Structure formats: structure tokens, C-alpha cells
Coordinates of C-alpha atoms in Angstrom, one line a residue:
M1 CA 0.1 0.0 0.1
V2 CA 1.6 3.6 -1.1
T3 CA 0.9 6.4 1.4
N4 CA 0.1 9.8 0.9
P5 CA 2.7 12.1 0.8
D6 CA 0.9 15.0 0.5
Q7 CA -2.3 15.2 3.2
S8 CA -2.9 18.5 1.5
S9 CA -5.0 17.0 -1.5
A10 CA -7.2 15.1 1.1
S11 CA -8.7 18.5 1.8
P12 CA -8.8 18.2 5.8
S13 CA -10.4 21.6 6.2
L14 CA -13.4 20.4 4.6
N15 CA -16.6 21.6 6.8
P16 CA -19.1 18.6 7.0
T17 CA -22.2 20.9 7.8
N18 CA -21.0 23.3 4.9
P19 CA -22.4 21.2 1.8
S20 CA -20.8 24.2 -0.6
D21 CA -17.2 22.8 0.5
W22 CA -18.3 19.6 -0.4
Q23 CA -20.1 21.3 -4.0
E24 CA -17.1 23.0 -4.4
L25 CA -14.4 20.2 -4.1
G26 CA -13.8 18.7 -7.6
P27 CA -12.0 15.6 -7.7
H28 CA -9.6 14.3 -5.3
L29 CA -5.8 13.3 -6.0
I30 CA -5.1 10.1 -4.1
F31 CA -2.6 7.4 -3.4
L32 CA -3.9 3.7 -4.3
L33 CA -1.9 0.8 -5.1
E34 CA -4.1 -1.5 -4.0
A35 CA -7.8 -1.6 -2.4
P36 CA -7.9 -2.1 1.1
R37 CA -9.8 -5.2 2.2
N38 CA -10.2 -2.9 5.5
S39 CA -10.3 0.4 3.9
M40 CA -13.7 2.6 5.0
F41 CA -14.2 3.4 1.2
D42 CA -16.4 0.4 -0.4
F43 CA -14.7 -1.2 -3.3
D44 CA -17.9 -3.7 -4.2
A45 CA -19.7 -3.8 -7.8
S46 CA -22.2 -1.2 -6.6
D47 CA -19.0 1.5 -6.4
F48 CA -16.7 0.6 -8.7
V49 CA -14.4 3.3 -9.0
A50 CA -12.1 3.8 -12.2
W51 CA -8.3 4.6 -10.9
F52 CA -6.3 6.1 -13.5
R53 CA -2.2 6.7 -13.0
A54 CA -2.1 10.5 -12.8
V55 CA 1.7 11.3 -11.9
G56 CA 4.4 9.4 -10.5
L57 CA 2.4 7.3 -7.8
K58 CA -0.5 9.4 -7.8
Y59 CA -4.3 8.4 -8.7
K60 CA -6.9 10.3 -9.8
R61 CA -10.8 9.4 -8.7
V62 CA -12.9 9.7 -12.0
E63 CA -16.7 9.0 -12.1
T64 CA -18.5 5.7 -12.9
L65 CA -17.8 4.8 -16.0
F66 CA -19.0 0.8 -16.3
E67 CA -19.9 -1.5 -14.0
S68 CA -20.3 -5.6 -14.7
V69 CA -23.5 -6.6 -14.7
A70 CA -21.9 -10.7 -13.7
P71 CA -23.8 -12.6 -10.7
H72 CA -21.6 -13.4 -8.1
I73 CA -22.2 -15.8 -5.5
G74 CA -24.4 -14.1 -3.4
H75 CA -26.8 -14.1 -6.0
L76 CA -26.6 -17.6 -6.3
Y77 CA -27.4 -18.0 -2.8
T78 CA -30.3 -16.2 -2.5
L79 CA -31.9 -17.9 -5.8
V80 CA -31.2 -21.4 -4.3
L81 CA -32.5 -20.2 -0.3
T82 CA -35.9 -19.1 -2.4
D83 CA -35.9 -22.2 -4.9
I84 CA -35.4 -24.5 -1.6
L85 CA -38.3 -22.5 0.2
K86 CA -40.6 -23.0 -2.7
R87 CA -39.8 -26.8 -3.2
W88 CA -40.6 -27.3 0.7
Q89 CA -44.3 -25.4 0.0
L90 CA -44.7 -28.4 -2.8
L91 CA -43.6 -31.1 -0.7
K92 CA -46.2 -30.1 1.8
G93 CA -49.0 -30.4 -0.8
K94 CA -49.4 -26.6 -1.3
K95 CA -49.0 -24.7 -4.4
A96 CA -45.8 -22.7 -5.0
I97 CA -45.3 -19.9 -7.9
L98 CA -41.8 -18.6 -7.5
C99 CA -41.5 -15.3 -9.9
T100 CA -37.8 -14.2 -10.3
G101 CA -36.1 -11.2 -12.6
T102 CA -34.5 -8.2 -12.8
D103 CA -35.2 -4.5 -11.7
E104 CA -33.9 -2.5 -14.5
H105 CA -34.6 0.9 -13.1
G106 CA -32.0 3.7 -11.4
M107 CA -29.1 5.2 -11.7
K108 CA -26.3 2.9 -10.1
V109 CA -24.8 -0.8 -10.0
G110 CA -26.4 -2.4 -7.0
T111 CA -27.9 -6.3 -6.8
T112 CA -29.8 -7.8 -4.6
S113 CA -32.3 -11.0 -4.4
H114 CA -35.6 -11.2 -2.8
I115 CA -37.7 -13.9 -2.1
L116 CA -41.8 -13.6 -0.5
F117 CA -44.1 -17.0 -0.6
N118 CA -47.5 -17.1 0.4
E119 CA -49.6 -19.6 2.1
G120 CA -49.9 -21.8 -1.2
Y121 CA -47.9 -19.2 -3.0
L122 CA -44.1 -18.4 -3.2
W123 CA -42.8 -15.3 -5.3
I124 CA -39.0 -14.4 -5.6
F125 CA -37.7 -10.7 -7.2
S126 CA -34.2 -10.5 -7.8
Q127 CA -33.3 -6.8 -8.3
I128 CA -30.7 -5.6 -10.3
Q129 CA -29.9 -1.7 -11.2
R130 CA -27.2 -0.5 -13.4
A131 CA -26.0 2.9 -14.7
A132 CA -26.4 2.1 -18.0
A133 CA -26.3 5.6 -19.4
K134 CA -22.6 5.4 -18.6
A135 CA -21.9 1.9 -19.9
G136 CA -21.5 3.3 -23.4
Q137 CA -24.2 1.5 -25.0
D138 CA -28.0 1.6 -25.5
V139 CA -29.7 1.5 -22.4
R140 CA -32.6 -1.3 -23.6
D141 CA -28.9 -3.5 -24.9
F142 CA -27.6 -2.8 -21.8
C143 CA -30.6 -4.5 -19.4
N144 CA -31.0 -7.0 -22.2
Q145 CA -27.2 -8.5 -21.4
N146 CA -28.1 -8.0 -17.6
H147 CA -31.5 -9.5 -17.8
E148 CA -29.7 -12.8 -19.9
N149 CA -26.8 -13.1 -17.7
F150 CA -29.7 -13.5 -14.5
R151 CA -31.9 -15.5 -16.3
I152 CA -28.9 -18.1 -17.3
L153 CA -28.3 -18.1 -13.6
A154 CA -31.4 -19.0 -12.4
Q155 CA -31.4 -21.9 -15.4
R156 CA -28.1 -23.0 -14.3
A157 CA -29.1 -23.6 -10.8
N158 CA -32.1 -25.4 -11.5
V159 CA -34.6 -22.5 -10.0
S160 CA -37.9 -23.7 -10.7
H161 CA -39.3 -20.2 -11.4
D162 CA -42.5 -19.8 -12.7
H163 CA -42.0 -16.1 -14.1
F164 CA -39.0 -14.4 -14.8
I165 CA -40.1 -10.8 -14.8
R166 CA -38.3 -7.3 -15.4
T167 CA -39.3 -4.1 -14.0
S168 CA -39.5 -2.4 -17.7
D169 CA -42.5 -4.5 -18.6
D170 CA -45.8 -3.0 -19.6
D171 CA -47.3 -5.0 -16.8
H172 CA -45.2 -3.9 -14.2
K173 CA -45.3 -0.2 -15.1
F174 CA -48.8 0.2 -14.8
S175 CA -49.1 -1.5 -11.9
V176 CA -46.4 1.3 -10.7
Q177 CA -48.3 4.4 -12.0
H178 CA -51.2 3.1 -10.7
F179 CA -50.2 2.8 -7.4
W180 CA -48.7 6.2 -7.7
L181 CA -51.9 7.6 -8.5
M182 CA -53.4 6.0 -5.6
L183 CA -51.1 7.7 -3.1
K184 CA -51.3 10.8 -5.0
E185 CA -55.2 10.7 -4.6
R186 CA -55.0 9.7 -0.9
G187 CA -53.0 12.6 -0.3
Y188 CA -49.8 11.2 0.7
I189 CA -47.7 12.7 -2.3
Y190 CA -46.8 16.5 -2.4
T191 CA -44.0 18.4 -4.3
S192 CA -41.4 20.5 -2.3
K193 CA -37.7 21.4 -2.8
H194 CA -35.6 18.5 -1.4
E195 CA -32.1 19.3 -0.1
G196 CA -30.0 16.7 1.6
W197 CA -27.5 14.2 1.4
Y198 CA -28.0 11.5 -1.6
S199 CA -26.2 8.7 -2.7
V200 CA -26.0 7.1 -5.6
S201 CA -25.1 3.6 -4.5
D202 CA -28.1 2.9 -2.1
E203 CA -30.6 5.3 -4.2
T204 CA -31.7 7.0 -1.5
F205 CA -31.7 10.4 0.5
Y206 CA -30.3 10.4 4.1
P207 CA -31.2 12.7 6.7
A208 CA -27.8 14.8 8.4
S209 CA -28.4 12.5 11.2
A210 CA -27.5 9.7 9.5
V211 CA -24.5 11.0 7.5
Q212 CA -20.7 11.3 9.2
L213 CA -17.4 12.7 7.5
T214 CA -15.4 9.5 6.8
L215 CA -11.8 9.1 6.6
D216 CA -10.2 6.4 4.1
P217 CA -7.6 5.5 6.6
S218 CA -5.0 4.1 3.7
T219 CA -5.6 7.3 0.9
G220 CA -6.4 10.2 3.9
R221 CA -9.4 11.3 1.7
K222 CA -12.1 12.5 3.7
F223 CA -15.8 12.6 2.6
M224 CA -19.1 12.3 3.6
A225 CA -21.2 8.7 4.2
S226 CA -24.0 7.0 5.2
I227 CA -23.6 5.8 9.0
E228 CA -25.6 2.9 8.3
T229 CA -24.4 1.6 4.7
G230 CA -20.5 3.3 4.4
K231 CA -21.6 4.4 1.1
E232 CA -20.5 7.7 -0.2
V233 CA -23.3 10.7 -0.5
E234 CA -23.1 13.8 -2.1
W235 CA -25.3 16.9 -1.4
T236 CA -28.3 17.2 -3.6
S237 CA -30.9 20.4 -4.2
E238 CA -33.6 19.6 -6.5
T239 CA -37.8 19.8 -6.7
N240 CA -39.5 16.8 -6.7
Y241 CA -42.4 14.5 -5.1
H242 CA -42.7 13.2 -1.3
F243 CA -44.3 10.6 0.3
R244 CA -45.4 11.3 3.8
L245 CA -43.6 8.9 5.5
S246 CA -43.5 10.7 8.7
S247 CA -47.1 10.4 9.2
F248 CA -46.6 6.9 9.5
K249 CA -44.2 6.7 13.0
D250 CA -47.0 5.7 15.3
R251 CA -48.9 3.3 12.7
L252 CA -45.5 1.5 12.2
L253 CA -44.7 1.3 15.9
E254 CA -48.0 -0.4 16.6
F255 CA -47.5 -3.1 14.2
Y256 CA -44.0 -3.8 15.3
R257 CA -45.5 -3.9 18.8
T258 CA -48.6 -6.2 18.0
H259 CA -46.3 -8.4 15.4
P260 CA -42.6 -8.6 17.4
T261 CA -41.9 -11.4 14.9
F262 CA -42.6 -9.1 11.6
V263 CA -38.5 -9.1 10.9
E264 CA -36.1 -12.2 11.6
P265 CA -33.2 -12.5 13.0
E266 CA -34.6 -10.7 16.1
A267 CA -31.6 -8.5 16.6
R268 CA -32.5 -7.2 13.0
M269 CA -36.5 -6.6 14.5
S270 CA -34.7 -4.3 17.5
H271 CA -32.7 -2.4 14.5
V272 CA -35.6 -1.2 12.7
I273 CA -37.6 -0.4 16.0
Q274 CA -34.9 2.2 16.8
A275 CA -34.8 3.5 13.5
V276 CA -38.6 4.3 13.5
N277 CA -38.3 5.3 17.0
S278 CA -35.5 8.0 16.4
G279 CA -37.6 9.9 13.9
L280 CA -38.9 9.7 10.1
E281 CA -38.4 12.2 7.5
D282 CA -41.0 12.5 4.9
L283 CA -39.1 10.4 1.6
S284 CA -38.2 11.7 -1.4
V285 CA -40.3 9.7 -4.5
S286 CA -39.1 10.6 -7.5
R287 CA -36.0 12.7 -9.2
P288 CA -35.6 14.7 -11.7
R289 CA -36.1 13.0 -15.3
E290 CA -33.2 15.4 -16.7
R291 CA -31.1 13.2 -14.0
L292 CA -33.0 10.1 -14.0
S293 CA -34.4 9.4 -17.3
W294 CA -34.0 5.4 -16.9
G295 CA -37.2 4.9 -15.1
I296 CA -40.9 4.9 -14.8
Q297 CA -42.4 8.1 -15.9
V298 CA -44.4 10.2 -13.0
P299 CA -48.0 9.9 -14.2
N300 CA -48.9 13.7 -15.5
D301 CA -45.5 14.9 -15.0
E302 CA -42.8 14.1 -18.1
T303 CA -40.3 16.3 -15.8
Q304 CA -40.0 13.7 -13.2
T305 CA -39.1 9.9 -12.7
I306 CA -40.7 7.7 -10.2
Y307 CA -37.6 6.9 -7.1
V308 CA -36.7 3.3 -8.2
W309 CA -37.4 1.7 -4.5
L310 CA -40.7 2.9 -4.8
D311 CA -40.5 1.2 -8.4
A312 CA -39.4 -1.9 -7.5
L313 CA -41.1 -2.6 -4.3
I314 CA -44.3 -2.6 -6.1
N315 CA -43.1 -5.7 -8.4
Y316 CA -43.8 -7.8 -5.5
L317 CA -47.4 -6.9 -6.2
T318 CA -47.2 -6.8 -10.4
K319 CA -47.5 -10.6 -10.4
A320 CA -50.4 -10.9 -7.8
N321 CA -52.7 -9.3 -10.3
Y322 CA -52.5 -5.8 -9.0
P323 CA -54.6 -3.6 -9.1
F324 CA -57.4 -5.9 -10.0
Q325 CA -57.6 -7.7 -7.4
I326 CA -61.0 -8.1 -6.0
P327 CA -61.1 -6.0 -2.8
G328 CA -61.7 -8.6 0.1
Q329 CA -60.0 -11.5 -1.9
E330 CA -56.2 -10.6 -2.4
D331 CA -55.2 -13.9 -1.3
A332 CA -56.5 -15.3 -4.4
A333 CA -53.7 -13.6 -6.2
G334 CA -51.2 -14.6 -3.9
W335 CA -51.0 -11.5 -1.7
P336 CA -50.2 -11.0 1.3
A337 CA -46.7 -12.7 1.5
D338 CA -46.2 -15.0 4.0
C339 CA -42.5 -13.9 4.1
H340 CA -40.3 -11.5 2.4
V341 CA -36.3 -13.3 2.3
I342 CA -34.4 -10.3 1.8
G343 CA -30.4 -9.1 2.4
K344 CA -29.7 -7.7 5.7
D345 CA -28.4 -4.4 3.8
I346 CA -32.1 -3.6 2.4
I347 CA -33.6 -3.8 5.2
R348 CA -34.5 -0.2 5.8
F349 CA -36.7 -0.3 2.5
H350 CA -38.3 -3.2 2.9
C351 CA -39.5 -3.1 6.6
I352 CA -40.2 0.3 6.9
Y353 CA -40.9 2.5 3.5
W354 CA -42.4 -1.3 2.1
P355 CA -45.4 -1.4 5.3
A356 CA -45.5 2.5 5.0
F357 CA -46.3 2.3 1.5
L358 CA -48.8 -0.4 1.9
M359 CA -50.4 1.0 4.9
A360 CA -51.3 4.1 2.5
L361 CA -53.0 2.1 0.3
D362 CA -55.0 -0.2 3.4
L363 CA -53.4 -3.1 1.6
P364 CA -52.1 -6.2 3.5
L365 CA -48.3 -6.3 4.6
P366 CA -46.1 -9.1 4.6
R367 CA -46.5 -11.5 7.6
Q368 CA -42.6 -11.8 8.2
V369 CA -39.4 -10.7 6.6
L370 CA -36.1 -13.0 6.9
T371 CA -33.1 -11.1 6.6
H372 CA -30.0 -13.4 5.5
A373 CA -26.4 -12.9 6.3
H374 CA -23.7 -11.6 3.2
W375 CA -20.8 -14.2 2.2
T376 CA -17.6 -13.0 2.8
L377 CA -13.8 -14.3 1.0
G378 CA -10.8 -14.7 3.0
R379 CA -13.5 -12.9 5.8
A380 CA -13.3 -9.9 3.9
K381 CA -16.0 -8.7 1.9
M382 CA -16.3 -9.9 -1.5
A383 CA -15.9 -6.9 -4.2
K384 CA -15.0 -7.5 -7.8
S385 CA -13.3 -4.8 -8.2
T386 CA -10.6 -6.4 -6.1
G387 CA -10.8 -9.7 -7.2
N388 CA -12.2 -11.0 -3.9
A389 CA -15.3 -12.2 -5.6
V390 CA -16.7 -15.7 -6.5
N391 CA -18.0 -16.3 -10.2
P392 CA -21.0 -18.3 -9.7
F393 CA -21.3 -20.3 -13.1
F394 CA -17.5 -21.4 -12.7
A395 CA -18.1 -22.8 -9.4
I396 CA -21.2 -24.8 -11.0
D397 CA -19.3 -25.7 -13.6
R398 CA -16.1 -27.1 -11.2
F399 CA -18.4 -28.9 -8.5
G400 CA -22.0 -29.9 -9.6
V401 CA -25.3 -28.0 -9.1
D402 CA -26.3 -30.3 -6.9
T403 CA -23.1 -29.5 -4.7
M404 CA -23.5 -25.7 -4.8
R405 CA -26.7 -25.8 -3.2
Y406 CA -26.2 -28.1 -0.7
Y407 CA -23.1 -25.9 0.4
L408 CA -24.8 -22.8 0.2
A409 CA -27.4 -23.9 1.9
H410 CA -25.4 -25.7 4.8
D411 CA -23.0 -22.7 5.4
G412 CA -24.6 -20.0 4.5
G413 CA -25.8 -17.3 7.1
I414 CA -29.0 -16.1 8.0
R415 CA -27.7 -14.0 11.2
D416 CA -24.0 -14.0 11.1
D417 CA -22.1 -13.6 7.4
A418 CA -20.2 -16.9 6.0
D419 CA -16.9 -17.4 4.6
Y420 CA -16.7 -18.9 1.1
E421 CA -13.9 -21.0 0.6
N422 CA -13.6 -24.0 -2.1
A423 CA -11.7 -25.7 0.7
Y424 CA -15.1 -25.8 2.4
I425 CA -16.7 -27.1 -0.3
I426 CA -14.5 -30.3 -0.8
E427 CA -15.1 -30.7 2.9
R428 CA -18.6 -30.9 3.0
Y429 CA -18.4 -32.8 -0.5
K430 CA -16.2 -35.4 1.1
K431 CA -17.8 -35.6 4.5
G432 CA -21.8 -35.0 3.9
L433 CA -22.8 -36.1 0.2
S434 CA -19.8 -38.8 -0.6
G435 CA -19.2 -40.1 2.7
G436 CA -22.5 -39.6 4.3
I437 CA -25.2 -39.8 2.1
G438 CA -23.3 -41.0 -1.2
N439 CA -21.3 -44.0 1.1
L440 CA -24.9 -44.7 2.4
T441 CA -26.7 -45.5 -0.5
S442 CA -24.3 -47.1 -2.3
R443 CA -24.0 -49.9 1.0
I444 CA -27.6 -50.7 1.0
V445 CA -28.7 -50.3 -2.2
R446 CA -26.1 -52.1 -4.0
G447 CA -25.1 -54.7 -1.4
K448 CA -24.8 -58.4 -2.3
Q449 CA -25.6 -60.2 0.8
W450 CA -28.7 -58.4 1.5
S451 CA -32.2 -57.2 -0.5
V452 CA -33.9 -53.8 0.4
R453 CA -36.9 -55.1 -0.7
E454 CA -36.6 -58.1 1.3
A455 CA -35.8 -56.2 4.4
V456 CA -39.4 -53.6 3.6
E457 CA -41.7 -56.8 3.1
F458 CA -40.2 -58.5 5.9
M459 CA -40.7 -55.4 8.7
S460 CA -43.9 -54.2 7.2
K461 CA -45.4 -57.1 8.9
R462 CA -43.5 -56.4 12.3
L463 CA -43.3 -52.7 12.8
G464 CA -45.4 -52.5 15.7
E465 CA -43.4 -54.9 17.6
S466 CA -40.7 -53.7 20.3
M467 CA -37.1 -53.6 18.7
L468 CA -34.8 -54.7 21.7
E469 CA -31.7 -52.7 20.5
D470 CA -31.5 -49.8 22.2
S471 CA -29.6 -48.3 18.7
Y472 CA -32.3 -49.1 16.5
S473 CA -35.2 -47.3 18.9
K474 CA -32.7 -44.3 19.3
L475 CA -32.6 -43.8 15.4
Q476 CA -36.2 -45.0 14.6
R477 CA -37.6 -42.4 17.4
H478 CA -35.2 -39.7 15.4
L479 CA -36.3 -40.9 12.2
T480 CA -39.9 -40.6 13.3
D481 CA -39.4 -36.9 15.1
L482 CA -37.6 -35.7 12.1
P483 CA -39.9 -34.4 9.7
L484 CA -41.6 -32.4 12.1
S485 CA -38.5 -31.3 13.5
V486 CA -37.2 -30.3 10.0
N487 CA -40.5 -28.4 8.6
E488 CA -40.1 -26.0 12.0
K489 CA -36.7 -25.1 11.1
M490 CA -37.3 -24.6 7.5
E491 CA -39.6 -21.5 7.6
L492 CA -36.8 -19.4 9.0
N493 CA -33.8 -21.1 8.5
P494 CA -33.3 -23.8 5.5
G495 CA -29.6 -24.2 6.4
S496 CA -30.0 -25.1 9.8
A497 CA -33.3 -27.7 8.6
L498 CA -30.3 -29.0 6.4
R499 CA -27.8 -30.1 9.6
E500 CA -30.7 -31.6 11.2
I501 CA -31.5 -34.2 8.2
M502 CA -27.6 -34.8 7.9
S503 CA -27.0 -35.2 11.4
V504 CA -29.6 -38.3 11.3
I505 CA -27.4 -39.6 7.9
Y506 CA -24.0 -39.7 9.6
E507 CA -25.7 -41.4 12.7
T508 CA -27.4 -43.9 10.4
N509 CA -23.8 -44.4 8.5
A510 CA -22.7 -45.0 12.4
Y511 CA -25.0 -47.6 13.1
M512 CA -24.9 -49.9 9.8
Q513 CA -21.3 -49.6 11.1
H514 CA -21.6 -51.1 14.3
S515 CA -24.6 -53.6 13.0
E516 CA -22.1 -55.2 10.8
P517 CA -24.6 -56.7 8.3
W518 CA -22.3 -58.0 6.2
S519 CA -20.5 -60.1 9.3
Y520 CA -23.4 -62.5 9.0
G521 CA -22.4 -63.8 5.4
A522 CA -24.6 -64.7 2.6
E523 CA -25.8 -67.7 4.0
R524 CA -27.7 -67.2 7.7
D525 CA -30.1 -69.4 9.4
E526 CA -33.8 -67.3 10.0
G527 CA -32.6 -66.0 13.1
R528 CA -29.5 -63.9 11.5
N529 CA -31.8 -63.1 8.5
A530 CA -34.2 -61.1 10.8
K531 CA -31.1 -59.4 12.6
V532 CA -29.6 -58.6 8.7
N533 CA -33.5 -57.5 7.5
T534 CA -33.8 -55.1 10.7
V535 CA -30.1 -53.5 10.2
I536 CA -31.3 -52.7 6.4
Y537 CA -34.5 -51.9 7.0
L538 CA -33.7 -49.3 9.1
C539 CA -30.7 -47.9 7.1
A540 CA -33.1 -47.7 4.2
E541 CA -36.0 -45.9 6.1
S542 CA -33.1 -43.4 7.1
L543 CA -32.6 -42.9 2.5
R544 CA -35.9 -42.7 2.2
I545 CA -37.1 -40.5 5.0
C546 CA -34.0 -38.0 4.7
G547 CA -34.2 -38.6 0.6
I548 CA -37.4 -36.8 0.3
L549 CA -36.6 -34.1 2.6
L550 CA -33.5 -33.4 0.5
Q551 CA -35.1 -33.2 -2.2
P552 CA -35.9 -29.3 -1.9
Y553 CA -31.7 -29.1 -1.6
M554 CA -30.6 -31.0 -4.1
P555 CA -33.8 -32.3 -6.6
N556 CA -31.5 -33.8 -9.1
T557 CA -29.5 -36.1 -7.3
M558 CA -32.5 -36.5 -4.5
K559 CA -34.5 -38.3 -7.9
R560 CA -32.0 -40.7 -8.2
L561 CA -31.8 -41.6 -4.7
L562 CA -35.3 -42.2 -4.6
D563 CA -35.3 -44.1 -7.9
M564 CA -32.6 -46.1 -6.4
L565 CA -34.6 -47.1 -3.8
G566 CA -38.0 -47.6 -5.9
V567 CA -39.9 -45.0 -4.1
A568 CA -42.9 -44.3 -6.4
S569 CA -43.3 -41.0 -7.5
D570 CA -46.1 -39.9 -6.0
A571 CA -45.0 -40.9 -2.7
R572 CA -42.3 -38.2 -2.3
L573 CA -44.3 -35.8 0.2
L574 CA -44.0 -34.5 3.3
E575 CA -46.5 -36.5 4.5
N576 CA -45.2 -39.9 3.1
T577 CA -42.3 -39.4 5.4
A578 CA -43.8 -40.9 8.3
F579 CA -41.6 -43.9 9.7
G580 CA -42.7 -46.8 8.2
A581 CA -45.4 -45.4 5.5
D582 CA -44.7 -46.8 2.6
I583 CA -44.1 -50.4 2.1
D584 CA -43.8 -50.5 -1.4
Y585 CA -40.6 -49.7 -2.2
G586 CA -37.4 -51.7 -2.4
T587 CA -37.1 -52.5 -6.2
S588 CA -34.6 -49.9 -8.6
T589 CA -36.0 -48.4 -11.3
V590 CA -32.9 -47.1 -12.2
E591 CA -29.7 -48.9 -13.2
L592 CA -27.7 -49.3 -10.2
G593 CA -24.0 -49.7 -11.6
R594 CA -20.8 -51.5 -10.8
G595 CA -17.9 -49.6 -8.9
L596 CA -17.9 -45.7 -9.5
N597 CA -20.3 -45.8 -12.3
G598 CA -23.9 -45.2 -10.9
V599 CA -22.6 -43.7 -7.3
L600 CA -24.6 -40.7 -6.5
F601 CA -21.4 -38.3 -5.3
P602 CA -18.0 -40.0 -6.9
P603 CA -14.8 -38.4 -5.9
L604 CA -14.1 -35.3 -7.0
S605 CA -11.4 -34.6 -9.8
S606 CA -9.4 -32.2 -7.6
D607 CA -9.0 -31.6 -4.0
T608 CA -7.6 -28.0 -4.2

């Protein structure tokens, strides 16, 4: 890292309370050899700053020219998390609809993904905002490229979406403009001159109490930034439309009081309440079209563009047939959502602004917001501009889609950030997939000294009998309790539910190793044959029950597992996971293969 030999260039005399100082500042000369991972200046895909060598070791900060539209591992995580929740609803026998897509309006680059599911319906919305005007290409072409990247990622990740929406679609534009007109008709929108600190990265204004003078320790550069996100802000003065957010403080606080689990985890609910308690200012909900031309025009005012977050949030309603819902029958179109699932960096928009917008029109609020944590790399924030990022397409190519779905669900954080590492993927693969599920499956369905079908037939006549072995009884109890336990954890933490399933897989492998059914040989008497069938049946039941429960995580591989067990296609729902519920399986419907041919999880080609 190169230190700054000329501290005067960092403008140390700036007065943060005097906006004119910042307006007149102009470009700084700063000094940077590499982007510091611990720098307060945030080098990520949403704030990529091009650095050009000026003189010697000096670099000059310039405006953003182009920002990559390539998805990163965080997008894959949210897509997978969403798809797991949708598939879980299907597993429970409910109708589920998954809608994903791209948000194509705004001034910046920023990528987030959100999901929401309803009692019987589930939706996902992936939001991508791009500064297309500065990318050197047509805005529509830029958005088409961006849209295609995310559509392909969803396809490669085996995401079972029913719709792939774009906020530039005509039906969404109609929904947004109708929503705007209703807000205006009810008196919640007015025109006013707005002065304040605006973050292009966050696409929002911040009050003076929410910004602070920030110092980049590596360069000595000072700049104003959001306290909440750390993103740089600039002083802006313009005339636009405002939403009367301040009038919803009491209603929001009362809603939080009566719905204490509205935001999960609990700690983030506390942050939301604290933010609203500290006071709300009216929200600027449009930008002059001369500054933001790419977006939905304010109805009857060609000089203004609707605020990108108001535009984007309404997308949750677009595919729920808004505004054509019949009053009192909103549920028929899948609204309100039982749960929004969002990244922790956009809580304010979803837990304060969005509820207020809905309250203004007397529309039902989502019942819960699940906020998940982020992924780091080497314990540092991922940032494409520093090379500290993971390409999800490369990861899928190397490890396979189901392996990546398993790893992201297993290690991905809800409360705390998770660190991404190839070594962790390999470790999870060897222990959980190859050595856990794969090893147990090969032992049971490919064993030469026993028959799964014979074991099922034998035990189906004895399920009511008491088993003498404590290890059998213990594992049977765990299998009996597993579906209910997984269902309870699945709603708010699919990773925890997955680890619960895997603990039973490990226990089953240990039980089989301890029981040693192979030690009885191929020729055995009736008593020994009964012991072998008892062991094989319990292990097969464990595979059957766990295989059904694991379908949302690894749909392709679990389909093959259940095919190998001979489980009928109409016996793979949650209701079929009761211990002993299926007495008809045991004959494989697919070729089992020999050696490595046909195993569920063959050895990896590389361990590094």
C-alpha cells in the first residue's frame, strides 16, 4: 500500500456541515496501489471507482464509467435459498409460484435478491440496478444483457421459477403508475424542494443525522458517507415529489408491537424499531428526469421519474395481479406474502418504507421478513473490483449444481456472515455427500448380501413390534421426529433444517457400521436373517425419509436416490415421511451400476 505523501490533497479543512465545501471540492488526488480490504472506502460492484495513474504514484478518482453485470455468489445463494423454500411448499402439497427477474431502473449498480411466499404461493424477485447510461451502450441493450445473465444463472442453478419478470415490462409500469396515483389521490404525495445527502449507490436520500464525515485511512481522503451503509453521499438540491413517511411513525411502531416476529432474526427487528423510534422524515419519491431518465415516468408529469425503490418494491404486487385484485379477495392472487426473504443490507426499504407504502393504500402487509447475512471471501467482503469475488457459473461448472446448492444452504448465514472457500466445499462434499449420503446409499442399495425389498417386506409385518436394540430404537425415534423438526426450522432457517437432516444421515452410517450386517454372511439362518433385514430396513427408511426431505436442496440427486430405492413418484411428499409409511419400495427403477459408475457422489477430480 502506498501512503499519501501530500496530505493537503485530501482537503483536511472540509466542513461537513457546509454542503458548499463538498460541492466545490471537485476531484481529489488520492494514492492507491491496491484496494484495501479493510478500507472504509467500499470497493464493491455497486460502487466501482475507476482509478487511473496520474503522476508517479498518484491516482485520480473519476466518475464510474461501467459496472459489470455479472452475477456473484450472493445472487446464487439467494436464488437457491428461495428455490428451497418454494420446493418445500410443494413438498407439503401446496401450490407454489416462484417469480424471479431483474430490476432495470435507477442510476447505480446494485444487486440484491428477495423472495416472498404466500400460504400456497411463493414469489421471488431479484433486483439489479445498472448505471446503463454511462456504460457506453444503449440502455435497453445493457438491460437485455443484464437480464440474460441472471436468467441463465437461475436456469443453471435449477431454480424452478414460474415467471421471470422485468421492471421495464409494461404490466409492471402500469402497476407502479396506478399505485402512484392512488397515493396521490389519498394525499400522501406532495411537491417540495428537497435538499439533502444523496447516495447514488443506495438510491436514497439520508438526513443529516444519518451521515458522517468519513476518512479513508489508506489514502487520507475524507468524504461524507451514510452511517448505515458506509456508502458515499453527495449534497443534492432539487424539486421533486415526497411521500408523507413521517405520518406513519406511530402506525409502524404499533404494527411492530403487535407483530414482534415481523423481522427475523430478532436483533434486526430491534434495529428497525430503533430507527423508526428515532423519527422519520418524509421520503423523496421521484428524481428530475434530467438526472434520471431511465425509469418509470411520474403520471402526468414528464419532468419526473419515480423513485427506484418505490418502483422496485411494487414489483412484489405486479405478478399478484395488482391492481386488479377484488377487494377482500387479495389472497386469491397470492398476496399478502407469508414471508419476504431479503439481504440484510436492504432492511430499511423492506421493513420501513414498504410497510408504510402498503399502509397508505390499506393493502395487507407481508406477514414476515426473513433477512439473511452475506458471504465473505477470506473473511473480507466480496468485491469484484479487487478480485475478491466468486463467479457462480465457474463454481457450478466445477462442483456441480446440487453440490453448490447443498454447500450454500449448509454454510450460508442467516444471522452471521459466512466465509466462502473451495476447501469448505470439498470438506462438505467428502463428509456429507460422498462419505455420508453417497456411502450409505451404495452400501444399502448395492449390497450383495441383502435385498432392500426383502427387508421392507419383512419389517412391514413387524413395525408394531418392540425392537430390543437401543441403537435401533434411538435411530427410529430420531427418524420419527425428523419431519416435524425439519418443518419447524425450514420456515426461518433452511440451513439449520439441512444440518438436522444430515445429523440423522451420520447417525445412520454409524448405526450400520456398529451393526455390521455384512458379518452374517450370505448363507444365514432365520434368526440372523431377521437381524440383517432389521438393520437394512432401518437404514433404508433413513435414506427414504431423508431423501424426501432433501429434495428441495438437491432435486436432481435426490430424485436418483429415491429412484434407486424404488420409491414411487407419488410417494415423495412430506406426508410420506412418517416412519414405516411406505411398504411398497425396495426395487430400484434405475440401473445401479458397478464401481464408480452410478454412485450418487463420485470422488472429486481435484481436492484443491
